[in-house]
Short mmCIF file of C-alpha atoms in Angstrom, two decimals:
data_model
loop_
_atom_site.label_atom_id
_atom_site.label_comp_id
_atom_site.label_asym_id
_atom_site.label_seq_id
_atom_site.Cartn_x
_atom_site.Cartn_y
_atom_site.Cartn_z
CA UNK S 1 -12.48 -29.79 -17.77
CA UNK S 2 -15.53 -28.96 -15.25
CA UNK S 3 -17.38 -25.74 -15.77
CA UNK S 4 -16.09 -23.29 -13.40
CA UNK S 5 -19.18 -22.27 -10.25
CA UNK S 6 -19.40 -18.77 -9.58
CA UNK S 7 -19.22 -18.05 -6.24
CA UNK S 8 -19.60 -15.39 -2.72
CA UNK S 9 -16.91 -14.00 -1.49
CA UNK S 10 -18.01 -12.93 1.14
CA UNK S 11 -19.26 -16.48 2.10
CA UNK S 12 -15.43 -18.15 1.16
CA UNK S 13 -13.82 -14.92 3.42
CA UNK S 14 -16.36 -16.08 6.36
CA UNK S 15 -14.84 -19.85 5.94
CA UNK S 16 -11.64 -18.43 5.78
CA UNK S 17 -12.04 -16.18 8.83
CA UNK S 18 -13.59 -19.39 11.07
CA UNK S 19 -10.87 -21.57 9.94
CA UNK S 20 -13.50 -23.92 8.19
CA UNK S 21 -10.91 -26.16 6.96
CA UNK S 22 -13.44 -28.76 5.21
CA UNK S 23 -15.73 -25.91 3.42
CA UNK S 24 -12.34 -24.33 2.09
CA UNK S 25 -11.27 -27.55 0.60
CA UNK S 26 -14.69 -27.99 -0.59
CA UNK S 27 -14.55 -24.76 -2.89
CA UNK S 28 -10.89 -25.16 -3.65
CA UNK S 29 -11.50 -28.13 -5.45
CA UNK S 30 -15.14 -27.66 -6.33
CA UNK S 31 -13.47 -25.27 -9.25
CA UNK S 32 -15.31 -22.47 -7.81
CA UNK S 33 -14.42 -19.21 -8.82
CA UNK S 34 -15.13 -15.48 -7.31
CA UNK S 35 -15.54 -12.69 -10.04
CA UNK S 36 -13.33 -15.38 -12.37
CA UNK S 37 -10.89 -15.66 -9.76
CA UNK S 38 -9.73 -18.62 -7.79
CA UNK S 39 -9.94 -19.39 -4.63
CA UNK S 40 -6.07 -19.40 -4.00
CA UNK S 41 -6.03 -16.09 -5.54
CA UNK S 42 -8.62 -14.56 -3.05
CA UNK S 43 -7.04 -16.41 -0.23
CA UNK S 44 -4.11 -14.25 -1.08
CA UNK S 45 -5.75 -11.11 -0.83
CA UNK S 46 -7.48 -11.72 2.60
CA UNK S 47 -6.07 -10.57 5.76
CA UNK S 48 -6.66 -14.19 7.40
CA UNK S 49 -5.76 -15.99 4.38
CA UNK S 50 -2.21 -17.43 5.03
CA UNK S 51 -3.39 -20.36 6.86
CA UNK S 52 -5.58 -21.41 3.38
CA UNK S 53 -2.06 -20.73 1.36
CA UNK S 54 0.29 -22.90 3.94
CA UNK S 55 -2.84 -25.88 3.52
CA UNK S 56 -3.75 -25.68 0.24
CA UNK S 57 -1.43 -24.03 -2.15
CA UNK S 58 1.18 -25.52 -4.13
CA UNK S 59 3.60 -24.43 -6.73
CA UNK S 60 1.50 -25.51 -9.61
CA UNK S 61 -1.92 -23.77 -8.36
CA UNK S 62 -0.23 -20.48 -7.22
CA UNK S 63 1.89 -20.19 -10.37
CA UNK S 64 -0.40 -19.79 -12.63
CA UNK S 65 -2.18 -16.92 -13.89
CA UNK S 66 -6.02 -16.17 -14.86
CA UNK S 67 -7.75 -14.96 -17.56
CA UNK S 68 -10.39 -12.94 -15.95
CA UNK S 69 -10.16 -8.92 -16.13
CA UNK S 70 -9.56 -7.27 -12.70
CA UNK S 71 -12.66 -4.98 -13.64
CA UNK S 72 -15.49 -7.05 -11.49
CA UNK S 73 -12.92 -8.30 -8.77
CA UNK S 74 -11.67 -4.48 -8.04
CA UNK S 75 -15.36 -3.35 -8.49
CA UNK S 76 -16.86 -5.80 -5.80
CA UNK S 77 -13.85 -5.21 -2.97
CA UNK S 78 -13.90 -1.71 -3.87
CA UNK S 79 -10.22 -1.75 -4.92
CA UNK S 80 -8.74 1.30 -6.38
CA UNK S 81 -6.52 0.60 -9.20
CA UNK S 82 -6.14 2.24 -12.40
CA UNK S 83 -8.03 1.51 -15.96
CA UNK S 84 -5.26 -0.03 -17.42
CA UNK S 85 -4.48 -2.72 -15.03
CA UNK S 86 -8.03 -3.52 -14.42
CA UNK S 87 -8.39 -4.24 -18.51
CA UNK S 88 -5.29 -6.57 -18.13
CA UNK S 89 -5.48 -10.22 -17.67
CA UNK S 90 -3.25 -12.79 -16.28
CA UNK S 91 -3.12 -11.83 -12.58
CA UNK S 92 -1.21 -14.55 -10.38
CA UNK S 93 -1.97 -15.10 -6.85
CA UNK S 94 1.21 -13.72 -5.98
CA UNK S 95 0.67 -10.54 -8.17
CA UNK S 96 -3.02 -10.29 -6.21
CA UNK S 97 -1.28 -10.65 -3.23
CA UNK S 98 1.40 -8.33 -3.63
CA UNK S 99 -0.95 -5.95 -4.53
CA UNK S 100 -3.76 -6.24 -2.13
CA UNK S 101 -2.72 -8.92 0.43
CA UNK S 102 -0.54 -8.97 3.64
CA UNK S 103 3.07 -9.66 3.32
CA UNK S 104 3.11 -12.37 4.94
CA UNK S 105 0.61 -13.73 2.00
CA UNK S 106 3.60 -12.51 -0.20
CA UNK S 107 6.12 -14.56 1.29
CA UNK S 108 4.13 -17.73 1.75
CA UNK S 109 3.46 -18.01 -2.01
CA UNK S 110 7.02 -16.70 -3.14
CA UNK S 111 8.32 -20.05 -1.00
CA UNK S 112 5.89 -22.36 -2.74
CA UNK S 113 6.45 -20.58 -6.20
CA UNK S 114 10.32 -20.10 -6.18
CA UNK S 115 12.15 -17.68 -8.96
CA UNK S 116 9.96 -19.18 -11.59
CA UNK S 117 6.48 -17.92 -10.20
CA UNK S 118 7.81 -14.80 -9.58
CA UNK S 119 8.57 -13.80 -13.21
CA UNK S 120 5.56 -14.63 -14.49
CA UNK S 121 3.51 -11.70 -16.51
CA UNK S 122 0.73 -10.27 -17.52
CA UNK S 123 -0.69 -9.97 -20.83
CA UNK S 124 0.72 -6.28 -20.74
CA UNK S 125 3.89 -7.84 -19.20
CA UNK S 126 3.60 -6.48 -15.49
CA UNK S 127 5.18 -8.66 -13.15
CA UNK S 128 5.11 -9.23 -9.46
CA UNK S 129 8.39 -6.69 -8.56
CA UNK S 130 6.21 -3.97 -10.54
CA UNK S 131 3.54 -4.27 -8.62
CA UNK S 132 5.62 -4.28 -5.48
CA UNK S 133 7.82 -1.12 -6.20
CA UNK S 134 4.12 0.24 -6.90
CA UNK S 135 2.77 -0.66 -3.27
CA UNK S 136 5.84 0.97 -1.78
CA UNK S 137 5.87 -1.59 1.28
CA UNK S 138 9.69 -2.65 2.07
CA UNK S 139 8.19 -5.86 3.71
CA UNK S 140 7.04 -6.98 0.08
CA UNK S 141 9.59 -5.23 -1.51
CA UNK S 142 12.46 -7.00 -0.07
CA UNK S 143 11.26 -9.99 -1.41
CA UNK S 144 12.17 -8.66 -5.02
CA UNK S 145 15.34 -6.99 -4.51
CA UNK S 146 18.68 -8.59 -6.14
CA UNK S 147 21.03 -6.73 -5.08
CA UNK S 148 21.02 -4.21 -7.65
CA UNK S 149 19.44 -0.98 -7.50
CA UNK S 150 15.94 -0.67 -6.68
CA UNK S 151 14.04 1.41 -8.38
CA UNK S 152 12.34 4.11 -7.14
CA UNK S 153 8.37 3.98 -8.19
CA UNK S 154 8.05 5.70 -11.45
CA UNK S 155 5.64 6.66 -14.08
CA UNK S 156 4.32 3.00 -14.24
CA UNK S 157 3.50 2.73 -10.76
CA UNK S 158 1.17 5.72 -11.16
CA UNK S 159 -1.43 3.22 -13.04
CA UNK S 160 -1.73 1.52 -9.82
#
């Protein structure tokens, strides 16, 4: 496996915001990384970003989740989020995106990642739908609802 290149993100959101279509390839698969994230995973995140998710993602890159700690990511955007999560690992680009991203992010990777990438967790077993009934935003939330009763946030949205 090739060593992962740490990279700006504030040089991958300027590609993303000029629709450089050959320098976001580039990092996507030059396994570059921001903070230990992806670049799928920052795509997510950034207001302009769908158009890098509709190229460029797949089920198999936005399923899957990351090892790095939220701690320098949440640090560096200046993301307010609570001890606990930042010390977890596993984050999906969907969970990034649910939490941080537009909703139209949200849908665009729920329709690559179907039922499957939607239930994946966290090390301390959050999930996408928890962070969603945490952001308290019925355009992400409706992606998550079954039918059943929705939960109003609770005690566990309070670490967000």
């Amino acid at each position: 496996m090739a060593q992962t290149q740490e990279s700006s993100i504030e040089n991958f959101a300027y590609h993303i915001d000029s629709k450089d279509e050959a320098k976001v390839s580039e990092i996507i698969n030059g396994n570059y990384s921001f903070k230990g994230f992806p670049p799928l995973a920052i795509a997510g995140m950034h207001t302009n970003g769908t158009w890098v998710l509709e190229k460029f993602g797949n089920k198999d890159n936005l399923a899957q989740g990351c090892d790095a700690k939220l701690n320098d990511l949440a640090d560096h955007l200046q993301l307010d989020v609570d001890g606990d999560i930042l010390e977890d690992e596993g984050f999906t680009p969907l969970m990034l995106a649910v939490m941080f991203g537009p909703p139209k992010s949200v849908e665009i990777i729920i329709k690559k990642v179907g039922q499957a990438g939607m239930k994946v967790k966290t090390k301390k077993s959050y999930d996408a739908k928890l962070f969603a009934n945490c952001r308290n935003d019925e355009s992400i939330q409706k992606h998550f609802k079954t039918g059943r009763h929705q939960c109003e946030p609770c005690s566990a949205c309070s670490l967000m």
